Amino acid sequence: MGRYIVMDIVFYGNSLNYDQGSGNYQELKKITKWDGRQYSLVSRYALRYSLLETAKNMSLWKLAGGEDLTAAGSGDKKVIQPAVDFLLSGKIIEYPEFDLFGYLITGTTPQNFRTAPVKINHAVSMTQFNYDALFNANLGLANRMRKRFGDMKPNPFTAEEHETFYQYTVVVDVDNIGEVEVYVNKGSDINFKGDKWKISEIQLDGTVTVELEKGKGKKKESDQVNQSANVEKLDSTELENNLVLIKYSLKEEDYDPVKERVIELLKAILNLKRSIKGREEDLSPKLLIMGVYKDKPYQTYKDKITLLDEYVEEEYDEIEETPTSNGGRLVKVRHKTTKSRKPKFEIQGLSGDSELITEENLLNLIEDLFDQKKSTECVKIFKDPSITVDIKGKRE
């Protein structure tokens, strides 16, 4: 069954993902759930983008540069994707954005694709959208124009707003991280350095070398794509009809590169930020249910998390005794109710106590995935001090 990490995450944020909208009305992305109500949405694409930017800003990951990308297709149907030589050299696996989140490359024969080892769901609000909106206009700029030209024409617009808790799930297929399969046909055409080249030969002895040629006669040119120095060739096989399969993996140094990549992913999730419309939103988890599974079927508890109330209420009696002049005593009982502004969550189907969300606690939990134990299954609840959690336990 392999090794899996499953994280059900709750975070707090405000107006995180806008749709195309129309005119001067800026509309939030929304989804209608089973109850017929609309909830605001942060798409998995937006979450992935913010995750990559967060990891880059934390100096955890380096993102691919423009020289490693290409526009495949023709006319107005071109799409941006990794360059073919970036794939053939195995260099593509060095970049977490493609190793963890997959890709599709149409410039090879056959096409190459990678199923994402890290799968992210849309983040959906835990409270319904009530069509709150904010009216805006660039009055400052318009007023300066008025002083110069005597006319003021601001550009008004309305933006929907929704500040609440959101929840999403991340599933990590650990065994598929750090390895990639490349399929390519000898004699097929590829785009290389902005031109069309033919694959004339593929050398598989030792490191991989892909021989390229273009033109004829005196105008014939040759070039080659070499295996990246930072990856290892796990295997190579010549299949039928000139089809070649090459398997690359991250090169192991003094550490486990797969474990290191998983740790970097967890650090980015714990510190997730999103820049949108001049705001820097903190999407770090307030509540996190994390399960690690080795040769066991994995589970998600996303549908077992409920936001109960914005307040936590506590009731108690306070007794006050006062001596009287005749030697007796006067007893007063005051019934008090206190409310804190800590949001309260209820979790069904789990037992035990919650722990604080810290990097150390999360990294300790994944250690069992990287040792020699045959199987493991462990689920823990982590929370931020700003919330309270009521764990109902497993039902019989």
GROMACS .gro file of C-alpha atoms in nm:
model
  396
    1MET     CA    1   0.000   0.000   0.000
    2GLY     CA    2   0.295   0.233   0.045
    3ARG     CA    3   0.352   0.535   0.268
    4TYR     CA    4   0.104   0.821   0.300
    5ILE     CA    5   0.067   1.142   0.499
    6VAL     CA    6  -0.283   1.289   0.524
    7MET     CA    7  -0.344   1.638   0.665
    8ASP     CA    8  -0.691   1.783   0.726
    9ILE     CA    9  -0.627   2.153   0.779
   10VAL     CA   10  -0.836   2.444   0.908
   11PHE     CA   11  -0.710   2.801   0.868
   12TYR     CA   12  -0.854   3.151   0.903
   13GLY     CA   13  -0.853   3.398   0.617
   14ASN     CA   14  -1.031   3.682   0.441
   15SER     CA   15  -1.142   3.701   0.076
   16LEU     CA   16  -0.871   3.477  -0.062
   17ASN     CA   17  -0.967   3.389  -0.420
   18TYR     CA   18  -1.155   3.610  -0.667
   19ASP     CA   19  -1.328   3.490  -0.982
   20GLN     CA   20  -1.328   3.662  -1.319
   21GLY     CA   21  -1.629   3.876  -1.225
   22SER     CA   22  -1.790   4.126  -1.460
   23GLY     CA   23  -1.753   4.499  -1.506
   24ASN     CA   24  -1.658   4.671  -1.183
   25TYR     CA   25  -1.792   4.390  -0.961
   26GLN     CA   26  -1.523   4.163  -0.815
   27GLU     CA   27  -1.673   3.828  -0.724
   28LEU     CA   28  -1.531   3.567  -0.488
   29LYS     CA   29  -1.506   3.208  -0.604
   30LYS     CA   30  -1.796   3.015  -0.453
   31ILE     CA   31  -1.940   2.665  -0.444
   32THR     CA   32  -2.287   2.534  -0.355
   33LYS     CA   33  -2.285   2.242  -0.111
   34TRP     CA   34  -2.540   1.974  -0.029
   35ASP     CA   35  -2.743   2.209   0.194
   36GLY     CA   36  -2.813   2.444  -0.098
   37ARG     CA   37  -2.605   2.724   0.056
   38GLN     CA   38  -2.312   2.898  -0.106
   39TYR     CA   39  -1.966   2.891   0.048
   40SER     CA   40  -1.656   3.082  -0.059
   41LEU     CA   41  -1.378   2.880  -0.214
   42VAL     CA   42  -1.000   2.889  -0.241
   43SER     CA   43  -0.909   2.672  -0.538
   44ARG     CA   44  -0.641   2.408  -0.512
   45TYR     CA   45  -0.454   2.597  -0.785
   46ALA     CA   46  -0.448   2.911  -0.569
   47LEU     CA   47  -0.331   2.708  -0.268
   48ARG     CA   48  -0.057   2.542  -0.473
   49TYR     CA   49   0.059   2.878  -0.609
   50SER     CA   50   0.076   3.028  -0.258
   51LEU     CA   51   0.252   2.717  -0.129
   52LEU     CA   52   0.522   2.747  -0.396
   53GLU     CA   53   0.565   3.120  -0.332
   54THR     CA   54   0.585   3.062   0.044
   55ALA     CA   55   0.850   2.791   0.004
   56LYS     CA   56   1.047   3.013  -0.234
   57ASN     CA   57   1.034   3.309   0.006
   58MET     CA   58   1.147   3.083   0.291
   59SER     CA   59   1.443   2.967   0.076
   60LEU     CA   60   1.315   2.609   0.095
   61TRP     CA   61   1.258   2.560  -0.279
   62LYS     CA   62   1.394   2.701  -0.600
   63LEU     CA   63   1.134   2.740  -0.874
   64ALA     CA   64   1.204   2.665  -1.238
   65GLY     CA   65   1.321   2.962  -1.445
   66GLY     CA   66   1.190   3.074  -1.781
   67GLU     CA   67   1.473   2.892  -1.960
   68ASP     CA   68   1.331   2.560  -1.836
   69LEU     CA   69   0.980   2.633  -1.968
   70THR     CA   70   0.831   2.648  -2.316
   71ALA     CA   71   0.508   2.742  -2.492
   72ALA     CA   72   0.382   2.426  -2.661
   73GLY     CA   73   0.122   2.425  -2.936
   74SER     CA   74   0.048   2.679  -3.206
   75GLY     CA   75  -0.139   3.005  -3.253
   76ASP     CA   76  -0.367   3.104  -2.968
   77LYS     CA   77  -0.369   2.747  -2.835
   78LYS     CA   78  -0.020   2.758  -2.686
   79VAL     CA   79   0.019   2.640  -2.327
   80ILE     CA   80   0.312   2.687  -2.090
   81GLN     CA   81   0.478   2.364  -1.979
   82PRO     CA   82   0.824   2.229  -1.889
   83ALA     CA   83   1.073   2.219  -2.176
   84VAL     CA   84   1.146   1.880  -2.335
   85ASP     CA   85   1.521   1.888  -2.262
   86PHE     CA   86   1.433   1.973  -1.900
   87LEU     CA   87   1.249   1.639  -1.892
   88LEU     CA   88   1.496   1.426  -2.090
   89SER     CA   89   1.790   1.525  -1.870
   90GLY     CA   90   1.599   1.432  -1.552
   91LYS     CA   91   1.654   1.785  -1.422
   92ILE     CA   92   1.278   1.822  -1.384
   93ILE     CA   93   1.279   1.601  -1.073
   94GLU     CA   94   1.512   1.845  -0.896
   95TYR     CA   95   1.230   2.100  -0.875
   96PRO     CA   96   0.964   2.033  -0.609
   97GLU     CA   97   0.691   2.209  -0.810
   98PHE     CA   98   0.708   1.929  -1.071
   99ASP     CA   99   0.819   1.647  -0.842
  100LEU     CA  100   0.536   1.707  -0.594
  101PHE     CA  101   0.259   1.854  -0.810
  102GLY     CA  102   0.306   1.679  -1.145
  103TYR     CA  103   0.312   1.800  -1.506
  104LEU     CA  104   0.197   1.733  -1.862
  105ILE     CA  105   0.443   1.763  -2.152
  106THR     CA  106   0.294   1.738  -2.500
  107GLY     CA  107   0.615   1.806  -2.695
  108THR     CA  108   0.737   1.444  -2.681
  109THR     CA  109   0.624   1.126  -2.855
  110PRO     CA  110   0.451   0.982  -2.661
  111GLN     CA  111   0.334   1.262  -2.433
  112ASN     CA  112   0.478   1.254  -2.081
  113PHE     CA  113   0.277   1.324  -1.768
  114ARG     CA  114   0.328   1.287  -1.396
  115THR     CA  115   0.048   1.223  -1.149
  116ALA     CA  116   0.093   1.457  -0.853
  117PRO     CA  117   0.227   1.275  -0.543
  118VAL     CA  118   0.092   1.567  -0.337
  119LYS     CA  119  -0.281   1.617  -0.386
  120ILE     CA  120  -0.454   1.928  -0.252
  121ASN     CA  121  -0.830   1.978  -0.227
  122HIS     CA  122  -1.007   2.311  -0.267
  123ALA     CA  123  -1.033   2.500   0.061
  124VAL     CA  124  -1.402   2.564   0.137
  125SER     CA  125  -1.533   2.808   0.397
  126MET     CA  126  -1.686   2.659   0.712
  127THR     CA  127  -1.953   2.931   0.730
  128GLN     CA  128  -2.186   3.025   0.446
  129PHE     CA  129  -2.131   3.330   0.229
  130ASN     CA  130  -2.375   3.613   0.314
  131TYR     CA  131  -2.291   3.845   0.024
  132ASP     CA  132  -2.096   4.099   0.226
  133ALA     CA  133  -1.933   4.348  -0.009
  134LEU     CA  134  -1.713   4.655   0.003
  135PHE     CA  135  -1.750   4.962  -0.221
  136ASN     CA  136  -1.422   5.121  -0.329
  137ALA     CA  137  -1.298   5.403  -0.551
  138ASN     CA  138  -0.959   5.555  -0.628
  139LEU     CA  139  -1.057   5.898  -0.492
  140GLY     CA  140  -0.701   5.998  -0.408
  141LEU     CA  141  -0.579   5.968  -0.766
  142ALA     CA  142  -0.901   6.115  -0.906
  143ASN     CA  143  -0.875   6.419  -0.679
  144ARG     CA  144  -0.522   6.487  -0.803
  145MET     CA  145  -0.651   6.469  -1.160
  146ARG     CA  146  -0.928   6.715  -1.070
  147LYS     CA  147  -0.674   6.972  -0.950
  148ARG     CA  148  -0.491   6.944  -1.281
  149PHE     CA  149  -0.775   6.907  -1.532
  150GLY     CA  150  -1.079   7.035  -1.340
  151ASP     CA  151  -1.269   6.709  -1.372
  152MET     CA  152  -1.284   6.414  -1.132
  153LYS     CA  153  -1.387   6.073  -1.263
  154PRO     CA  154  -1.296   5.803  -1.010
  155ASN     CA  155  -1.313   5.434  -1.097
  156PRO     CA  156  -1.557   5.279  -0.847
  157PHE     CA  157  -1.577   4.905  -0.792
  158THR     CA  158  -1.741   4.663  -0.552
  159ALA     CA  159  -1.555   4.365  -0.406
  160GLU     CA  160  -1.716   4.074  -0.223
  161GLU     CA  161  -1.575   3.997   0.122
  162HIS     CA  162  -1.580   3.684   0.339
  163GLU     CA  163  -1.367   3.643   0.651
  164THR     CA  164  -1.397   3.301   0.811
  165PHE     CA  165  -1.242   2.958   0.868
  166TYR     CA  166  -1.159   2.737   0.568
  167GLN     CA  167  -1.070   2.370   0.554
  168TYR     CA  168  -0.885   2.157   0.301
  169THR     CA  169  -0.699   1.827   0.279
  170VAL     CA  170  -0.347   1.739   0.163
  171VAL     CA  171  -0.259   1.378   0.076
  172VAL     CA  172   0.110   1.296   0.027
  173ASP     CA  173   0.209   0.977  -0.157
  174VAL     CA  174   0.561   0.951  -0.013
  175ASP     CA  175   0.677   0.656  -0.226
  176ASN     CA  176   0.622   0.846  -0.552
  177ILE     CA  177   0.831   1.146  -0.451
  178GLY     CA  178   1.181   1.179  -0.594
  179GLU     CA  179   1.137   0.940  -0.889
  180VAL     CA  180   1.020   1.001  -1.244
  181GLU     CA  181   0.961   0.795  -1.559
  182VAL     CA  182   1.042   0.939  -1.902
  183TYR     CA  183   0.908   0.785  -2.225
  184VAL     CA  184   1.051   0.890  -2.561
  185ASN     CA  185   1.066   0.753  -2.916
  186LYS     CA  186   1.389   0.733  -3.112
  187GLY     CA  187   1.342   0.920  -3.437
  188SER     CA  188   1.068   1.147  -3.301
  189ASP     CA  189   1.077   1.527  -3.326
  190ILE     CA  190   1.109   1.760  -3.028
  191ASN     CA  191   1.137   2.135  -2.975
  192PHE     CA  192   1.485   2.225  -2.852
  193LYS     CA  193   1.639   2.572  -2.824
  194GLY     CA  194   1.346   2.722  -3.011
  195ASP     CA  195   1.372   2.490  -3.312
  196LYS     CA  196   1.261   2.144  -3.423
  197TRP     CA  197   1.515   1.862  -3.377
  198LYS     CA  198   1.502   1.486  -3.432
  199ILE     CA  199   1.615   1.233  -3.172
  200SER     CA  200   1.872   1.029  -3.364
  201GLU     CA  201   2.001   0.809  -3.082
  202ILE     CA  202   1.972   0.754  -2.706
  203GLN     CA  203   2.283   0.633  -2.525
  204LEU     CA  204   2.186   0.438  -2.213
  205ASP     CA  205   2.523   0.299  -2.104
  206GLY     CA  206   2.625   0.477  -1.785
  207THR     CA  207   2.459   0.817  -1.783
  208VAL     CA  208   2.191   0.904  -2.037
  209THR     CA  209   2.276   1.101  -2.351
  210VAL     CA  210   2.009   1.194  -2.606
  211GLU     CA  211   2.161   1.265  -2.949
  212LEU     CA  212   1.981   1.527  -3.162
  213GLU     CA  213   2.011   1.637  -3.524
  214LYS     CA  214   1.843   1.873  -3.767
  215GLY     CA  215   1.886   1.974  -4.130
  216LYS     CA  216   2.040   1.780  -4.418
  217GLY     CA  217   2.367   1.770  -4.606
  218LYS     CA  218   2.602   2.058  -4.532
  219LYS     CA  219   2.335   2.225  -4.318
  220LYS     CA  220   2.308   1.926  -4.090
  221GLU     CA  221   2.363   2.010  -3.723
  222SER     CA  222   2.392   1.794  -3.415
  223ASP     CA  223   2.349   1.852  -3.042
  224GLN     CA  224   2.274   1.648  -2.733
  225VAL     CA  225   2.092   1.646  -2.402
  226ASN     CA  226   2.286   1.498  -2.112
  227GLN     CA  227   2.164   1.352  -1.786
  228SER     CA  228   2.171   1.605  -1.502
  229ALA     CA  229   2.454   1.560  -1.255
  230ASN     CA  230   2.209   1.586  -0.963
  231VAL     CA  231   1.998   1.282  -1.055
  232GLU     CA  232   2.060   0.911  -1.081
  233LYS     CA  233   1.945   0.673  -1.352
  234LEU     CA  234   1.751   0.399  -1.177
  235ASP     CA  235   1.674   0.198  -1.488
  236SER     CA  236   1.643   0.220  -1.865
  237THR     CA  237   1.459  -0.013  -2.100
  238GLU     CA  238   1.423  -0.029  -2.477
  239LEU     CA  239   1.064  -0.123  -2.552
  240GLU     CA  240   0.888  -0.198  -2.880
  241ASN     CA  241   0.869   0.040  -3.178
  242ASN     CA  242   1.180   0.240  -3.078
  243LEU     CA  243   1.020   0.342  -2.748
  244VAL     CA  244   1.263   0.398  -2.460
  245LEU     CA  245   1.179   0.418  -2.089
  246ILE     CA  246   1.419   0.600  -1.856
  247LYS     CA  247   1.372   0.612  -1.479
  248TYR     CA  248   1.543   0.890  -1.284
  249SER     CA  249   1.562   0.954  -0.910
  250LEU     CA  250   1.705   1.222  -0.683
  251LYS     CA  251   2.067   1.151  -0.597
  252GLU     CA  252   2.118   1.044  -0.236
  253GLU     CA  253   2.391   1.234  -0.056
  254ASP     CA  254   2.440   1.231   0.322
  255TYR     CA  255   2.063   1.251   0.374
  256ASP     CA  256   1.741   1.102   0.243
  257PRO     CA  257   1.627   1.345  -0.032
  258VAL     CA  258   1.266   1.225  -0.015
  259LYS     CA  259   1.246   1.282   0.360
  260GLU     CA  260   1.405   1.624   0.317
  261ARG     CA  261   1.148   1.718   0.053
  262VAL     CA  262   0.860   1.606   0.276
  263ILE     CA  263   1.000   1.811   0.566
  264GLU     CA  264   1.024   2.117   0.340
  265LEU     CA  265   0.662   2.067   0.234
  266LEU     CA  266   0.546   2.051   0.597
  267LYS     CA  267   0.740   2.368   0.683
  268ALA     CA  268   0.578   2.552   0.392
  269ILE     CA  269   0.228   2.440   0.499
  270LEU     CA  270   0.291   2.548   0.858
  271ASN     CA  271   0.396   2.895   0.740
  272LEU     CA  272   0.162   2.933   0.442
  273LYS     CA  273   0.099   3.292   0.330
  274ARG     CA  274  -0.107   3.436   0.045
  275SER     CA  275  -0.059   3.779  -0.110
  276ILE     CA  276  -0.381   3.913  -0.263
  277LYS     CA  277  -0.501   4.266  -0.345
  278GLY     CA  278  -0.240   4.441  -0.132
  279ARG     CA  279  -0.295   4.210   0.167
  280GLU     CA  280  -0.072   3.942   0.314
  281GLU     CA  281  -0.301   3.672   0.452
  282ASP     CA  282  -0.170   3.417   0.703
  283LEU     CA  283  -0.302   3.071   0.609
  284SER     CA  284  -0.105   2.879   0.870
  285PRO     CA  285  -0.311   2.598   1.029
  286LYS     CA  286  -0.531   2.669   1.330
  287LEU     CA  287  -0.637   2.304   1.348
  288LEU     CA  288  -0.459   2.010   1.186
  289ILE     CA  289  -0.544   1.640   1.193
  290MET     CA  290  -0.240   1.453   1.066
  291GLY     CA  291  -0.225   1.083   0.992
  292VAL     CA  292   0.077   0.881   0.884
  293TYR     CA  293   0.023   0.543   0.723
  294LYS     CA  294   0.269   0.276   0.615
  295ASP     CA  295   0.116  -0.027   0.443
  296LYS     CA  296  -0.222   0.071   0.587
  297PRO     CA  297  -0.526   0.227   0.415
  298TYR     CA  298  -0.529   0.599   0.482
  299GLN     CA  299  -0.826   0.805   0.603
  300THR     CA  300  -0.938   1.167   0.606
  301TYR     CA  301  -1.134   1.334   0.886
  302LYS     CA  302  -1.231   1.645   0.692
  303ASP     CA  303  -1.605   1.570   0.710
  304LYS     CA  304  -1.580   1.504   1.085
  305ILE     CA  305  -1.466   1.857   1.175
  306THR     CA  306  -1.742   2.101   1.276
  307LEU     CA  307  -1.718   2.468   1.370
  308LEU     CA  308  -1.958   2.497   1.664
  309ASP     CA  309  -1.954   2.860   1.773
  310GLU     CA  310  -1.748   3.174   1.770
  311TYR     CA  311  -1.759   3.179   2.150
  312VAL     CA  312  -1.673   2.934   2.425
  313GLU     CA  313  -1.916   2.970   2.715
  314GLU     CA  314  -1.843   2.875   3.076
  315GLU     CA  315  -2.096   2.886   3.362
  316TYR     CA  316  -2.017   2.863   3.733
  317ASP     CA  317  -2.146   2.965   4.079
  318GLU     CA  318  -1.950   3.204   4.299
  319ILE     CA  319  -2.019   3.190   4.675
  320GLU     CA  320  -1.951   3.489   4.900
  321GLU     CA  321  -1.984   3.473   5.282
  322THR     CA  322  -2.019   3.787   5.498
  323PRO     CA  323  -2.027   3.783   5.885
  324THR     CA  324  -2.332   3.950   6.045
  325SER     CA  325  -2.356   4.153   6.370
  326ASN     CA  326  -2.546   3.879   6.554
  327GLY     CA  327  -2.269   3.625   6.497
  328GLY     CA  328  -2.426   3.462   6.197
  329ARG     CA  329  -2.319   3.479   5.835
  330LEU     CA  330  -2.474   3.597   5.513
  331VAL     CA  331  -2.422   3.367   5.216
  332LYS     CA  332  -2.455   3.506   4.864
  333VAL     CA  333  -2.449   3.282   4.559
  334ARG     CA  334  -2.378   3.452   4.227
  335HIS     CA  335  -2.433   3.262   3.904
  336LYS     CA  336  -2.182   3.381   3.647
  337THR     CA  337  -2.144   3.318   3.278
  338THR     CA  338  -1.820   3.398   3.097
  339LYS     CA  339  -1.753   3.394   2.727
  340SER     CA  340  -1.422   3.383   2.550
  341ARG     CA  341  -1.377   3.467   2.184
  342LYS     CA  342  -1.201   3.139   2.115
  343PRO     CA  343  -1.372   2.953   1.830
  344LYS     CA  344  -1.475   2.600   1.924
  345PHE     CA  345  -1.440   2.298   1.696
  346GLU     CA  346  -1.584   1.950   1.740
  347ILE     CA  347  -1.411   1.641   1.598
  348GLN     CA  348  -1.595   1.311   1.567
  349GLY     CA  349  -1.437   0.968   1.531
  350LEU     CA  350  -1.108   1.029   1.713
  351SER     CA  351  -0.994   0.996   2.072
  352GLY     CA  352  -0.709   1.131   2.280
  353ASP     CA  353  -0.582   1.479   2.354
  354SER     CA  354  -0.471   1.747   2.112
  355GLU     CA  355  -0.119   1.887   2.094
  356LEU     CA  356   0.009   2.230   1.999
  357ILE     CA  357   0.086   2.288   1.632
  358THR     CA  358   0.464   2.308   1.622
  359GLU     CA  359   0.718   2.208   1.362
  360GLU     CA  360   0.885   1.973   1.610
  361ASN     CA  361   0.561   1.788   1.690
  362LEU     CA  362   0.477   1.734   1.322
  363LEU     CA  363   0.826   1.620   1.226
  364ASN     CA  364   0.833   1.372   1.515
  365LEU     CA  365   0.512   1.216   1.384
  366ILE     CA  366   0.652   1.136   1.038
  367GLU     CA  367   0.968   0.965   1.167
  368ASP     CA  368   0.805   0.620   1.162
  369LEU     CA  369   0.755   0.647   0.785
  370PHE     CA  370   1.128   0.653   0.724
  371ASP     CA  371   1.246   0.372   0.951
  372GLN     CA  372   1.242  -0.003   0.890
  373LYS     CA  373   0.910  -0.084   1.055
  374LYS     CA  374   0.684  -0.298   0.839
  375SER     CA  375   0.368  -0.099   0.898
  376THR     CA  376   0.239   0.193   1.100
  377GLU     CA  377  -0.080   0.392   1.148
  378CYS     CA  378  -0.092   0.697   1.371
  379VAL     CA  379  -0.333   0.993   1.377
  380LYS     CA  380  -0.286   1.301   1.595
  381ILE     CA  381  -0.471   1.628   1.643
  382PHE     CA  382  -0.276   1.954   1.656
  383LYS     CA  383  -0.423   2.294   1.739
  384ASP     CA  384  -0.333   2.658   1.776
  385PRO     CA  385  -0.380   2.819   2.121
  386SER     CA  386  -0.635   3.060   1.968
  387ILE     CA  387  -0.902   2.785   1.936
  388THR     CA  388  -1.056   2.513   2.151
  389VAL     CA  389  -1.130   2.158   2.040
  390ASP     CA  390  -1.389   1.911   2.166
  391ILE     CA  391  -1.287   1.554   2.072
  392LYS     CA  392  -1.590   1.325   2.080
  393GLY     CA  393  -1.410   0.993   2.042
  394LYS     CA  394  -1.475   0.696   1.820
  395ARG     CA  395  -1.830   0.574   1.785
  396GLU     CA  396  -1.909   0.208   1.833
   0.00000   0.00000   0.00000
